[in-house]
Amino acid sequence: MSGLLAGKRLLVTGVITDASIAFSVAKLAQENGAQVVLTGYGRLSLVERIAKRLPEPAPVIEVDVTNTEHLAGLADRVREHVDGLDGVVHSIGFAPQSCLGGGFLDAPWEDVATALHVSTFSYKSLAMAALPLMSPGGAVVGLTFDATKAWPVYDWMGVAKAGLESASRYLALHLGKQGIRSNLVAAGPLRTIAAKSIPGFDQFEDAWAERAPLGWSLTDQEPAARACLALLSDWFPATTGEIVHVDGGYHAIGS
Ligand SMILES: NC(=O)c1ccc[n+]([C@@H]2O[C@H](COP(=O)([O-])OP(=O)(O)OC[C@H]3O[C@@H](n4cnc5c(N)ncnc54)[C@H](O)[C@@H]3O)[C@@H](O)[C@H]2O)c1
């Protein structure tokens, strides 16, 4: 087997359509020698259908990251397909509508709590659920949207992402002794189901089109996926708690 991830065994969460960032990660990972197990949430039959479009059909395990039973059973379910894990990809985000599109001042705690549970706390929960299968050299990689700024319509999802960025640093701190890395990719806007659920998402699209120094495609998930692969690979052995921007350079430019 050859390729950047030759022989690696990966757990990839977050596939719901073939536009999902996770789908591109799974596809590229297989093309680069990895064995992939997917997790699916909610519409399992849909995820299973999408999984068949990968170069190698991948098994799908049901995981709702807010379900403690799913998390407790995860390692055993994964062991039915692979004997260990070299990498885990967290590509999960959700916030109720009240939390997005300008609703920052009015969103109730219950909705904010859901956003934080699914989008922030789950990064730690998923990593811990997979930990029994991991060994030194392993990597956890997640997806963020630059949370150093307040964006017009991102609201509580932005707060959730700020928490995710911090959680990744704490995971790096706590799992470092076991030789496990935690890093995030800060992607620019991409037209996925999660993105379409944000009212006013087109504002990001226009801003990126105007300002990203390298230009930016809203429909090309591959640059973000490539960065995930790099961070999962052996080519970042001493990098953890890091955030790699894959946004056409947008974050580096003042307005
Ligand atoms: N699309 C963008 O513009 C963009 C930019 C930067 C970062 N991201 C991040 O990338 C990640 C992937 O999102 P995407 O854009 O590919 O969208 P997507 O809609 O394809 O993926 C989101 C996934 O989250 C899963 N999910 C939601 N609730 C869950 C739960 N309780 N348990 C398990 N899974 C659950 C959904 O099933 C879905 O597969 C998210 O963290 C998102 O915030 C997206």
XYZ file of N, CA and C and ligand atoms in Angstrom:
809
model
N 0.845 -1.202 0.000
C 0.000 0.000 0.000
C 0.881 1.253 0.000
N 0.512 2.243 -0.812
C 1.322 3.463 -0.814
C 0.406 4.656 -0.559
N 1.029 5.823 -0.363
C 0.251 7.028 -0.115
C 0.572 7.614 1.235
N 0.161 8.856 1.415
C 0.463 9.603 2.639
C -0.005 8.879 3.904
N -1.135 8.181 3.798
C -1.705 7.524 4.983
C -1.650 6.003 4.868
N -0.650 5.506 4.163
C -0.547 4.058 3.937
C -0.620 3.296 5.263
N -1.561 2.365 5.337
C -1.672 1.505 6.513
C -2.401 2.128 7.690
N -2.804 3.386 7.575
C -3.475 4.027 8.725
C -4.948 3.619 8.762
N -5.448 3.511 9.997
C -6.864 3.183 10.214
C -7.542 4.413 10.810
N -8.574 4.888 10.105
C -9.200 6.158 10.509
C -10.670 5.994 10.824
N -11.119 6.748 11.818
C -12.549 6.891 12.083
C -12.945 8.286 11.626
N -13.881 8.347 10.673
C -14.280 9.640 10.112
C -15.751 9.880 10.415
N -16.028 10.927 11.176
C -17.415 11.296 11.489
C -17.872 12.381 10.511
N -19.177 12.609 10.445
C -19.680 13.818 9.782
C -20.045 13.725 8.320
N -20.119 12.490 7.780
C -20.591 12.383 6.385
C -22.112 12.385 6.393
N -22.717 13.295 5.643
C -24.178 13.252 5.450
C -24.531 13.364 3.965
N -23.694 14.072 3.188
C -23.847 14.096 1.722
C -22.443 14.000 1.124
N -22.389 13.920 -0.208
C -21.035 13.881 -0.783
C -20.412 15.271 -0.846
N -21.157 16.290 -0.396
C -20.558 17.629 -0.237
C -19.955 17.812 1.156
N -20.227 16.895 2.074
C -19.666 17.013 3.430
C -18.144 17.062 3.355
N -17.551 17.911 4.188
C -16.079 17.955 4.239
C -15.565 16.548 4.577
N -16.277 15.864 5.474
C -15.864 14.519 5.888
C -15.841 13.540 4.714
N -16.738 13.714 3.753
C -16.728 12.809 2.594
C -15.420 12.974 1.826
N -15.008 14.238 1.631
C -13.737 14.478 0.921
C -12.554 13.911 1.697
N -12.621 14.037 3.032
C -11.538 13.487 3.857
C -11.485 11.962 3.675
N -12.654 11.313 3.763
C -12.698 9.849 3.653
C -12.204 9.398 2.273
N -12.635 10.099 1.246
C -12.257 9.731 -0.134
C -10.744 9.865 -0.331
N -10.227 11.040 0.028
C -8.785 11.276 -0.144
C -7.964 10.323 0.722
N -8.468 10.048 1.920
C -7.742 9.153 2.826
C -7.636 7.760 2.211
N -8.759 7.271 1.670
C -8.702 5.954 1.010
C -7.757 5.983 -0.178
N -7.826 7.058 -0.951
C -6.941 7.164 -2.130
C -5.473 7.208 -1.717
N -5.245 7.583 -0.459
C -3.868 7.672 0.036
C -3.516 6.556 1.000
N -4.223 5.437 0.869
C -3.783 4.217 1.546
C -4.433 3.917 2.875
N -5.377 4.756 3.333
C -5.980 4.528 4.651
C -7.184 3.598 4.560
N -7.443 2.949 5.685
C -8.670 2.169 5.851
C -9.624 3.060 6.647
N -10.853 3.221 6.177
C -11.762 4.193 6.787
C -13.010 3.517 7.344
N -13.339 3.870 8.583
C -14.636 3.513 9.164
C -15.383 4.827 9.364
N -16.638 4.875 8.918
C -17.428 6.100 9.069
C -18.358 5.978 10.258
N -18.730 7.138 10.815
C -19.879 7.150 11.711
C -20.963 7.991 11.047
N -22.205 7.645 11.335
C -23.332 8.391 10.775
C -24.281 8.792 11.888
N -24.993 9.871 11.634
C -25.941 10.378 12.628
C -27.292 10.590 11.952
N -28.353 10.124 12.598
C -29.699 10.393 12.086
C -30.033 9.504 10.902
N -29.922 10.067 9.718
C -30.368 9.337 8.530
C -29.305 8.321 8.085
N -29.250 7.216 8.807
C -28.200 6.209 8.584
C -28.218 5.628 7.179
N -29.451 5.393 6.650
C -29.515 4.770 5.328
C -28.930 5.715 4.282
N -29.123 7.012 4.490
C -28.535 8.007 3.579
C -27.007 7.953 3.664
N -26.496 7.916 4.883
C -25.032 7.875 5.059
C -24.466 6.597 4.418
N -25.200 5.480 4.595
C -24.729 4.216 4.005
C -24.699 4.294 2.481
N -25.711 4.989 1.919
C -25.737 5.155 0.454
C -24.544 6.007 -0.006
N -24.266 7.078 0.737
C -23.142 7.966 0.371
C -21.821 7.208 0.533
N -21.749 6.364 1.568
C -20.510 5.613 1.832
C -20.153 4.713 0.651
N -21.182 4.264 -0.083
C -20.925 3.389 -1.238
C -20.282 4.159 -2.389
N -20.328 5.503 -2.337
C -19.717 6.303 -3.421
C -18.218 6.515 -3.201
N -17.725 6.054 -2.070
C -16.273 6.177 -1.824
C -15.535 5.173 -2.710
N -14.243 5.409 -2.937
C -13.485 4.448 -3.748
C -13.631 3.028 -3.223
N -13.607 2.860 -1.876
C -13.866 1.573 -1.224
C -15.087 1.774 -0.350
N -16.149 0.999 -0.520
C -17.301 1.163 0.380
C -16.836 1.044 1.834
N -17.274 1.974 2.680
C -16.789 1.977 4.070
C -17.923 1.589 5.016
N -17.611 0.840 6.076
C -18.652 0.526 7.066
C -19.100 1.791 7.798
N -20.365 1.795 8.227
C -20.924 2.955 8.928
C -21.437 2.518 10.294
N -20.992 3.218 11.323
C -21.441 2.960 12.698
C -22.303 4.136 13.134
N -23.416 3.847 13.802
C -24.274 4.955 14.243
C -23.682 5.627 15.485
N -23.451 6.927 15.393
C -22.991 7.683 16.562
C -23.668 9.051 16.601
N -24.487 9.234 17.640
C -24.953 10.574 17.996
C -24.016 10.997 19.129
N -23.260 12.075 18.910
C -22.234 12.424 19.904
C -22.812 12.918 21.226
N -24.131 13.083 21.282
C -24.738 13.450 22.565
C -25.290 12.215 23.290
N -25.136 11.047 22.674
C -25.702 9.817 23.237
C -24.587 9.029 23.947
N -24.672 8.965 25.273
C -23.578 8.352 26.037
C -23.453 6.848 25.743
N -24.587 6.195 25.414
C -24.504 4.762 25.078
C -23.759 4.551 23.763
N -24.058 5.406 22.785
C -23.332 5.297 21.509
C -21.833 5.464 21.738
N -21.482 6.438 22.583
C -20.060 6.709 22.825
C -19.413 5.550 23.586
N -20.143 5.020 24.570
C -19.588 3.921 25.369
C -19.358 2.677 24.509
N -20.204 2.475 23.508
C -20.078 1.277 22.670
C -19.203 1.481 21.442
N -18.705 2.686 21.268
C -18.009 3.015 20.015
C -16.774 2.132 19.764
N -15.922 2.001 20.775
C -14.674 1.250 20.560
C -14.974 -0.185 20.116
N -15.940 -0.827 20.768
C -16.274 -2.209 20.387
C -16.834 -2.277 18.974
N -17.668 -1.295 18.629
C -18.241 -1.297 17.274
C -17.151 -1.100 16.217
N -16.180 -0.211 16.524
C -15.091 0.044 15.573
C -14.221 -1.209 15.429
N -13.991 -1.924 16.569
C -13.156 -3.135 16.561
C -13.717 -4.236 15.657
N -15.015 -4.151 15.336
C -15.588 -5.144 14.416
C -15.006 -4.970 13.010
N -14.394 -3.800 12.753
C -13.903 -3.511 11.395
C -12.395 -3.337 11.318
N -11.792 -2.750 12.371
C -10.335 -2.542 12.390
C -9.822 -2.865 13.799
N -8.524 -3.219 13.888
C -8.004 -3.635 15.200
C -7.433 -2.491 16.020
N -7.539 -1.278 15.508
C -7.065 -0.105 16.248
C -7.304 1.131 15.394
N -6.985 2.300 15.951
C -7.167 3.539 15.188
C -5.891 4.376 15.243
N -5.532 4.925 14.079
C -4.394 5.858 14.010
C -4.889 7.305 13.949
N -6.158 7.473 13.604
C -6.670 8.838 13.508
C -8.173 8.902 13.668
N -8.638 10.033 14.202
C -10.071 10.293 14.368
C -10.363 11.669 13.783
N -11.382 11.745 12.939
C -11.766 13.028 12.353
C -13.118 13.448 12.918
N -13.127 14.593 13.566
C -14.366 15.176 14.098
C -14.813 16.239 13.097
N -15.900 15.937 12.379
C -16.386 16.886 11.367
C -17.873 17.121 11.622
N -18.156 17.597 12.819
C -19.521 17.654 13.343
C -19.822 19.056 13.854
N -20.962 19.570 13.475
C -21.402 20.851 14.022
C -22.900 20.968 13.898
N -23.507 21.558 14.891
C -24.954 21.832 14.819
C -25.317 22.905 15.828
N -26.192 23.824 15.408
C -26.793 24.785 16.338
C -28.248 24.993 15.933
N -29.170 25.026 16.900
C -30.563 25.331 16.574
C -30.657 26.706 15.891
N -31.707 26.871 15.093
C -31.865 28.097 14.303
C -31.805 29.374 15.143
N -32.320 29.304 16.385
C -32.336 30.504 17.229
C -30.927 31.028 17.505
N -29.938 30.147 17.389
C -28.551 30.501 17.735
C -27.798 31.149 16.586
N -28.421 31.190 15.406
C -27.722 31.614 14.186
C -28.443 32.801 13.546
N -27.792 33.412 12.558
C -28.470 34.393 11.712
C -28.838 35.679 12.412
N -28.110 36.041 13.464
C -28.375 37.314 14.146
C -29.119 37.161 15.448
N -29.351 35.894 15.853
C -30.155 35.657 17.059
C -29.367 35.658 18.362
N -28.156 36.157 18.346
C -27.264 36.034 19.501
C -27.892 36.507 20.806
N -28.565 37.658 20.761
C -29.055 38.259 22.016
C -30.292 37.555 22.574
N -30.968 36.778 21.721
C -32.245 36.184 22.156
C -32.227 34.671 22.320
N -31.218 34.009 21.816
C -31.218 32.537 21.863
C -31.287 32.057 23.311
N -32.202 31.108 23.616
C -32.303 30.606 24.992
C -31.185 29.619 25.314
N -30.879 29.489 26.595
C -29.777 28.627 27.036
C -29.922 27.195 26.527
N -31.171 26.679 26.542
C -31.365 25.292 26.116
C -30.821 25.080 24.697
N -31.057 26.069 23.823
C -30.576 25.948 22.440
C -29.058 26.126 22.379
N -28.561 27.084 23.163
C -27.111 27.295 23.195
C -26.421 26.034 23.729
N -27.057 25.428 24.744
C -26.484 24.209 25.336
C -26.386 23.103 24.282
N -27.418 22.983 23.449
C -27.378 21.969 22.386
C -26.215 22.236 21.435
N -26.067 23.512 21.048
C -24.973 23.870 20.124
C -23.614 23.502 20.724
N -23.447 23.801 22.006
C -22.158 23.530 22.659
C -21.935 22.028 22.863
N -23.019 21.318 23.155
C -22.894 19.873 23.371
C -22.442 19.181 22.078
N -23.149 19.511 20.982
C -22.865 18.825 19.704
C -21.563 19.322 19.065
N -21.286 20.603 19.181
C -20.203 21.187 18.380
C -18.893 21.347 19.145
N -18.952 21.350 20.485
C -17.758 21.662 21.282
C -17.382 20.487 22.192
N -18.279 20.164 23.115
C -17.986 19.098 24.090
C -17.725 17.769 23.384
N -18.413 17.568 22.253
C -18.298 16.291 21.534
C -16.880 16.036 21.035
N -16.095 17.081 20.879
C -14.717 16.867 20.407
C -13.959 16.018 21.436
N -14.141 16.379 22.698
C -13.520 15.620 23.784
C -14.178 14.246 23.925
N -15.526 14.214 23.879
C -16.226 12.924 24.086
C -15.841 11.909 23.022
N -15.786 12.376 21.779
C -15.452 11.462 20.684
C -14.021 10.946 20.845
N -13.108 11.855 21.166
C -11.704 11.448 21.335
C -11.584 10.415 22.460
N -12.287 10.640 23.561
C -12.203 9.704 24.691
C -12.840 8.365 24.341
N -13.916 8.399 23.559
C -14.565 7.137 23.161
C -13.635 6.308 22.283
N -12.813 6.996 21.486
C -11.908 6.290 20.564
C -10.561 5.961 21.203
N -10.266 6.597 22.325
C -8.932 6.486 22.936
C -8.460 5.040 23.190
N -9.355 4.123 23.646
C -8.887 2.754 23.889
C -8.288 2.094 22.650
N -8.605 2.626 21.472
C -8.103 2.021 20.231
C -6.844 2.705 19.719
N -6.451 3.782 20.398
C -5.354 4.601 19.850
C -4.040 4.333 20.572
N -2.948 4.634 19.874
C -1.616 4.437 20.461
C -0.728 5.627 20.082
N 0.477 5.728 20.650
C 1.333 6.875 20.353
C 1.498 7.083 18.847
N 1.456 8.340 18.428
C 1.514 8.655 17.000
C 0.128 8.936 16.437
N -0.912 8.624 17.223
C -2.286 8.838 16.768
C -2.644 10.321 16.717
N -3.701 10.633 15.967
C -4.067 12.040 15.794
C -5.574 12.215 15.801
N -6.006 13.311 16.413
C -7.408 13.721 16.346
C -7.420 15.037 15.567
N -8.320 15.141 14.592
C -8.398 16.361 13.778
C -9.853 16.807 13.715
N -10.078 18.104 13.901
C -11.436 18.657 13.825
C -11.487 19.842 12.875
N -12.709 20.305 12.639
C -12.928 21.417 11.712
C -13.505 22.612 12.443
N -12.878 23.771 12.255
C -13.422 24.983 12.846
C -13.627 26.049 11.780
N -14.303 27.131 12.185
C -14.444 28.314 11.339
C -13.902 29.442 12.204
N -12.787 30.037 11.768
C -12.001 30.996 12.546
C -12.824 31.725 13.622
N -12.573 31.330 14.882
C -13.393 31.857 15.983
C -12.704 33.001 16.720
N -11.648 33.558 16.132
C -11.001 34.698 16.787
C -11.786 35.985 16.549
N -12.765 35.915 15.627
C -13.565 37.111 15.304
C -15.045 36.813 15.506
N -15.832 37.883 15.713
C -17.298 37.746 15.730
C -17.799 37.991 14.312
N -18.449 36.993 13.749
C -18.959 37.098 12.377
C -20.426 37.522 12.416
N -20.904 38.246 11.391
C -22.260 38.799 11.428
C -23.382 37.791 11.721
N -23.361 36.595 11.135
C -24.518 35.699 11.300
C -24.180 34.379 12.006
N -22.957 34.245 12.487
C -22.511 32.961 13.033
C -22.916 32.797 14.507
N -22.979 33.911 15.218
C -23.525 33.976 16.575
C -23.046 32.845 17.496
N -23.973 32.064 18.087
C -23.548 31.077 19.094
C -22.710 29.952 18.509
N -22.821 29.751 17.191
C -21.937 28.757 16.569
C -20.491 29.251 16.650
N -20.316 30.572 16.555
C -18.977 31.143 16.715
C -18.440 30.912 18.114
N -19.328 31.054 19.103
C -18.909 30.789 20.487
C -18.560 29.301 20.637
N -19.390 28.453 20.018
C -19.121 27.006 20.076
C -17.767 26.690 19.433
N -17.462 27.368 18.337
C -16.173 27.119 17.660
C -15.005 27.652 18.498
N -15.204 28.776 19.180
C -14.149 29.285 20.067
C -13.871 28.237 21.151
N -14.950 27.638 21.657
C -14.803 26.575 22.651
C -14.108 25.353 22.067
N -14.458 25.033 20.830
C -13.816 23.882 20.171
C -12.313 24.123 20.030
N -11.959 25.342 19.658
C -10.533 25.657 19.479
C -9.792 25.513 20.816
N -10.436 25.946 21.879
C -9.831 25.788 23.199
C -9.805 24.307 23.599
N -10.906 23.605 23.344
C -10.971 22.174 23.697
C -9.867 21.393 22.988
N -9.571 21.770 21.766
C -8.508 21.077 21.033
C -7.155 21.296 21.712
N -6.934 22.518 22.196
C -5.673 22.775 22.915
C -5.605 21.967 24.217
N -6.746 21.878 24.920
C -6.745 21.089 26.167
C -6.586 19.598 25.886
N -7.166 19.137 24.782
C -6.983 17.727 24.419
C -5.506 17.477 24.108
N -4.903 18.437 23.404
C -3.464 18.335 23.115
C -2.685 18.237 24.417
N -3.080 19.046 25.392
C -2.400 19.048 26.694
C -2.546 17.697 27.395
N -3.789 17.200 27.436
C -4.059 16.006 28.243
C -3.680 14.694 27.549
N -3.647 14.687 26.217
C -3.306 13.435 25.524
C -1.870 13.418 25.019
N -1.174 14.542 25.205
C 0.220 14.623 24.742
C 1.101 13.538 25.336
N 0.899 13.252 26.623
C 1.736 12.243 27.308
C 1.580 10.872 26.662
N 0.404 10.654 26.050
C 0.171 9.360 25.373
C 0.602 9.410 23.909
N 1.229 10.526 23.533
C 1.734 10.639 22.156
C 0.646 10.903 21.135
N -0.502 11.401 21.600
C -1.613 11.660 20.672
C -1.764 13.154 20.447
N -1.861 13.530 19.182
C -1.950 14.947 18.794
C -3.404 15.358 18.586
N -3.665 16.658 18.753
C -4.995 17.219 18.475
C -4.819 18.519 17.711
N -5.354 18.575 16.520
C -5.221 19.783 15.694
C -6.522 20.060 14.947
N -6.695 21.325 14.565
C -7.899 21.721 13.834
C -7.533 22.329 12.485
N -8.462 22.211 11.563
C -8.368 22.918 10.285
C -9.456 23.989 10.297
N -9.053 25.256 10.088
C -10.019 26.359 10.015
C -10.314 26.599 8.533
N -11.447 26.044 8.108
C -11.796 26.111 6.678
C -12.544 27.396 6.372
N -12.413 27.876 5.144
C -13.263 28.957 4.650
C -14.655 28.413 4.353
N -15.588 29.282 3.922
C -16.971 28.838 3.716
C -17.112 27.834 2.567
N -17.874 26.760 2.849
C -18.117 25.711 1.851
C -19.598 25.368 1.864
N -20.166 25.171 0.685
C -21.618 24.944 0.603
C -21.967 23.501 0.973
N -22.208 23.311 2.247
C -22.622 22.000 2.754
C -23.979 22.175 3.430
N -24.545 21.067 3.891
C -25.832 21.164 4.590
C -25.694 22.073 5.817
N -24.605 21.885 6.584
C -24.413 22.696 7.800
C -24.360 24.180 7.432
N -23.669 24.505 6.357
C -23.533 25.908 5.955
C -24.874 26.474 5.505
N -25.624 25.662 4.770
C -26.908 26.159 4.242
C -27.907 26.422 5.362
N -27.681 25.819 6.529
C -28.615 26.040 7.640
C -28.363 27.380 8.336
N -27.338 28.106 7.904
C -27.040 29.399 8.530
C -27.678 30.520 7.700
N -28.718 31.190 8.230
C -29.328 32.283 7.472
C -28.285 33.380 7.255
N -28.149 33.839 6.014
C -27.179 34.903 5.731
C -25.792 34.388 5.417
N -25.666 33.064 5.201
C -24.362 32.468 4.900
C -23.744 33.092 3.645
N -24.615 33.613 2.751
C -24.100 34.212 1.507
C -23.181 35.414 1.782
N -23.316 36.017 2.963
C -22.402 37.124 3.298
C -20.962 36.647 3.343
N -20.772 35.432 3.882
C -19.416 34.863 3.908
C -18.931 34.614 2.485
N -19.859 34.091 1.684
C -19.479 33.735 0.314
C -18.975 34.968 -0.426
N -19.705 36.090 -0.288
C -19.324 37.320 -0.990
C -17.991 37.842 -0.458
N -17.846 37.821 0.877
C -16.620 38.353 1.484
C -15.403 37.577 1.001
N -15.544 36.255 0.964
C -14.391 35.429 0.551
C -14.065 35.655 -0.927
N -15.118 35.770 -1.734
C -14.892 35.977 -3.169
C -14.108 37.269 -3.386
N -14.409 38.297 -2.579
C -13.751 39.591 -2.767
C -12.348 39.630 -2.187
N -12.145 38.940 -1.053
C -10.933 39.238 -0.274
C -9.893 38.144 -0.136
N -10.247 36.895 -0.374
C -9.231 35.844 -0.155
C -8.099 36.016 -1.170
N -6.876 36.236 -0.714
C -5.772 36.504 -1.635
C -5.568 35.412 -2.688
N -5.812 34.170 -2.304
C -5.621 33.076 -3.271
C -6.899 32.762 -4.037
N -7.969 33.521 -3.776
C -9.274 33.145 -4.309
C -9.825 32.004 -3.480
N -11.092 31.678 -3.703
C -11.713 30.649 -2.865
C -12.877 29.998 -3.601
N -12.891 28.683 -3.635
C -14.025 27.972 -4.211
C -14.948 27.501 -3.093
N -16.227 27.846 -3.215
C -17.223 27.480 -2.197
C -17.665 26.028 -2.317
N -17.238 25.390 -3.397
C -17.710 24.027 -3.657
C -16.566 23.022 -3.754
N -15.372 23.452 -3.390
C -14.231 22.534 -3.444
C -13.757 22.211 -2.022
N -14.170 21.043 -1.538
C -13.839 20.637 -0.166
C -12.417 20.078 -0.073
N -11.801 19.859 -1.223
C -10.525 19.135 -1.202
C -9.395 19.864 -0.470
N -9.263 21.201 -0.615
C -8.160 21.834 0.132
C -8.259 21.607 1.644
N -9.462 21.724 2.195
C -9.628 21.483 3.644
C -9.332 20.016 3.965
N -9.808 19.121 3.100
C -9.583 17.689 3.328
C -8.092 17.354 3.270
N -7.387 17.965 2.329
C -5.937 17.705 2.220
C -5.210 18.080 3.507
N -5.627 19.219 4.090
C -4.981 19.644 5.343
C -5.276 18.641 6.454
N -6.500 18.123 6.473
C -6.837 17.095 7.481
C -5.920 15.887 7.302
N -5.732 15.468 6.055
C -4.860 14.312 5.802
C -3.445 14.584 6.288
N -2.956 15.780 5.986
C -1.584 16.121 6.394
C -1.453 16.021 7.913
N -2.459 16.534 8.637
C -2.385 16.520 10.102
C -2.552 15.105 10.669
N -3.239 14.244 9.927
C -3.392 12.847 10.358
C -2.139 12.030 10.053
N -1.326 12.542 9.141
C -0.170 11.781 8.654
C 1.000 11.864 9.637
N 2.090 11.230 9.243
C 3.300 11.267 10.083
C 4.142 12.514 9.796
N 3.650 13.424 8.984
C 4.436 14.593 8.589
C 4.274 15.776 9.521
N 3.443 15.650 10.552
C 3.351 16.686 11.592
C 3.551 16.036 12.964
N 4.678 15.321 13.145
C 4.819 14.517 14.364
C 4.958 15.344 15.636
N 5.366 16.607 15.499
C 5.608 17.423 16.702
C 4.655 18.616 16.756
N 3.510 18.485 16.091
C 2.538 19.588 16.043
C 1.257 19.163 16.742
N 0.887 19.911 17.765
C -0.388 19.624 18.436
C -0.932 20.917 19.035
N -2.256 20.989 19.202
C -2.875 22.214 19.699
C -2.856 23.315 18.644
N -2.650 22.941 17.394
C -2.487 23.912 16.306
C -3.797 24.079 15.528
N -3.911 25.247 14.867
C -5.042 25.476 13.953
C -4.452 25.892 12.613
N -4.720 25.101 11.598
C -4.208 25.404 10.252
C -5.342 26.045 9.447
N -5.127 27.261 8.958
C -6.149 27.927 8.149
C -6.101 27.432 6.705
N -7.253 27.021 6.228
C -7.381 26.648 4.816
C -8.530 27.488 4.292
N -8.218 28.746 3.989
C -9.261 29.740 3.701
C -8.852 30.694 2.586
N -7.907 30.251 1.760
C -7.430 31.116 0.680
C -6.624 32.304 1.203
N -6.300 32.304 2.486
C -5.509 33.387 3.088
C -6.363 34.499 3.688
N -7.682 34.307 3.708
C -8.608 35.347 4.181
C -8.251 35.871 5.573
N -7.892 34.951 6.473
C -7.667 35.352 7.885
C -6.501 36.315 8.026
N -5.618 36.335 7.032
C -4.386 37.130 7.160
C -4.577 38.579 6.699
N -5.744 38.875 6.145
C -5.942 40.156 5.478
C -6.832 41.084 6.312
N -6.431 42.330 6.505
C -7.262 43.299 7.215
C -8.338 43.847 6.302
N -9.415 44.380 6.900
C -10.502 44.870 6.033
C -10.292 46.346 5.696
N -19.172 24.384 5.522
C -18.436 25.361 6.008
O -18.461 26.500 5.514
C -17.506 25.093 7.151
C -16.430 25.962 7.372
C -15.583 25.725 8.466
C -15.828 24.638 9.304
N -16.886 23.820 9.045
C -17.109 22.695 9.964
O -16.915 21.485 9.283
C -17.591 20.456 9.981
C -18.371 19.619 8.993
O -19.440 20.362 8.463
P -19.795 20.392 6.921
O -19.679 21.808 6.487
O -19.072 19.324 6.184
O -21.367 20.110 6.944
P -22.229 18.749 6.925
O -23.626 19.178 7.162
O -21.941 17.965 5.704
O -21.647 17.963 8.195
C -22.075 18.199 9.515
C -22.217 16.836 10.161
O -22.516 16.955 11.572
C -23.279 15.790 11.867
N -23.963 15.914 13.155
C -24.852 16.867 13.554
N -25.300 16.580 14.791
C -24.668 15.427 15.190
C -24.722 14.612 16.357
N -25.513 14.925 17.400
N -23.941 13.502 16.413
C -23.131 13.175 15.376
N -23.054 13.890 14.233
C -23.822 15.003 14.146
C -24.264 15.715 10.713
O -24.855 14.426 10.614
C -23.326 16.006 9.537
O -22.798 14.812 9.013
C -18.429 21.143 11.050
O -17.718 21.144 12.277
C -18.512 22.561 10.517
O -18.786 23.506 11.523
C -17.719 24.019 8.004
